[in-house]
Short mmCIF file of C-alpha atoms in Angstrom, two decimals:
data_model
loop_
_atom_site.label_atom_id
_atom_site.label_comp_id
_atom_site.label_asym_id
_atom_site.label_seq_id
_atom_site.Cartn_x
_atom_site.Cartn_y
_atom_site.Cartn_z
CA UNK A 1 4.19 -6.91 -8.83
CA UNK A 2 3.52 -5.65 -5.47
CA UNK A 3 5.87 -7.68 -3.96
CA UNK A 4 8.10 -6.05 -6.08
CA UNK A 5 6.96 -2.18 -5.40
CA UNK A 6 7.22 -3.10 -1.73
CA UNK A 7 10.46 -4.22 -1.54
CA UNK A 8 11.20 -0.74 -4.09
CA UNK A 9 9.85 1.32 -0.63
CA UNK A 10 12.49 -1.00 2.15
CA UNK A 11 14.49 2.31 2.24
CA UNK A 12 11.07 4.62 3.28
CA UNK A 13 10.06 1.35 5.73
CA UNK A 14 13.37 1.87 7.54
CA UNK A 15 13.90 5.54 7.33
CA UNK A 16 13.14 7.57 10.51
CA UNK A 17 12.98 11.25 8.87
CA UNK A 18 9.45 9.88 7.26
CA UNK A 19 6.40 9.90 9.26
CA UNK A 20 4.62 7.09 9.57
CA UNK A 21 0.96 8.66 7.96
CA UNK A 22 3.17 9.53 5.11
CA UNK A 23 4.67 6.04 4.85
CA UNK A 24 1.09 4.80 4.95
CA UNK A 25 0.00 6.99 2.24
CA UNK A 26 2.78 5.91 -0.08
CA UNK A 27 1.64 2.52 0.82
CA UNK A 28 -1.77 2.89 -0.12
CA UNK A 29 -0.92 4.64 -3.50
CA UNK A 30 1.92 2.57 -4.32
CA UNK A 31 1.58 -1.27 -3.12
CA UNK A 32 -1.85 -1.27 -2.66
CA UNK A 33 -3.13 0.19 -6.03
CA UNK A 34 -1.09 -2.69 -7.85
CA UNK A 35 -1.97 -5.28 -5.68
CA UNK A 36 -6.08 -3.89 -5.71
CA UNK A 37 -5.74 -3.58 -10.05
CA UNK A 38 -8.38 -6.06 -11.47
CA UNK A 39 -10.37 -6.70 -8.59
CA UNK A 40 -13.26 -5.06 -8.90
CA UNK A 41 -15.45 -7.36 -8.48
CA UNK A 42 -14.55 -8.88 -5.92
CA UNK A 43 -16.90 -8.39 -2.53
CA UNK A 44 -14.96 -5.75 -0.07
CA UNK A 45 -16.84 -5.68 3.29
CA UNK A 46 -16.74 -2.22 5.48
CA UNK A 47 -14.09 -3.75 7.81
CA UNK A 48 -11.85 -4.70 5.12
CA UNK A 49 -12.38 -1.60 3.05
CA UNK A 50 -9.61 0.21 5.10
CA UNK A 51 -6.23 -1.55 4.31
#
């Protein structure tokens, strides 16, 4: 599935009228909030927390 919402965001990758924090943002709400669901429990050290 987040294979799927990333491919969704290949016209914002490519586009040069969007920022790059804002792309980054959209990431991180988009892609990595489906590919993060479930997880939980898993262990997230501090250098990893970041993405």
């Amino acid at each position: 599935m987040a294979t799927t919402a990333m491919s969704r965001l290949s016209r914002l990758r490519t586009s040069s009228s969007i920022r790059l924090p804002t792309k980054y943002r959209l990431y991180r709400s988009l892609v990595a909030a489906i590919l993060l669901y479930g997880c939980e429990p898993w262990t997230i050290h501090a250098d990893t927390e970041g993405i």
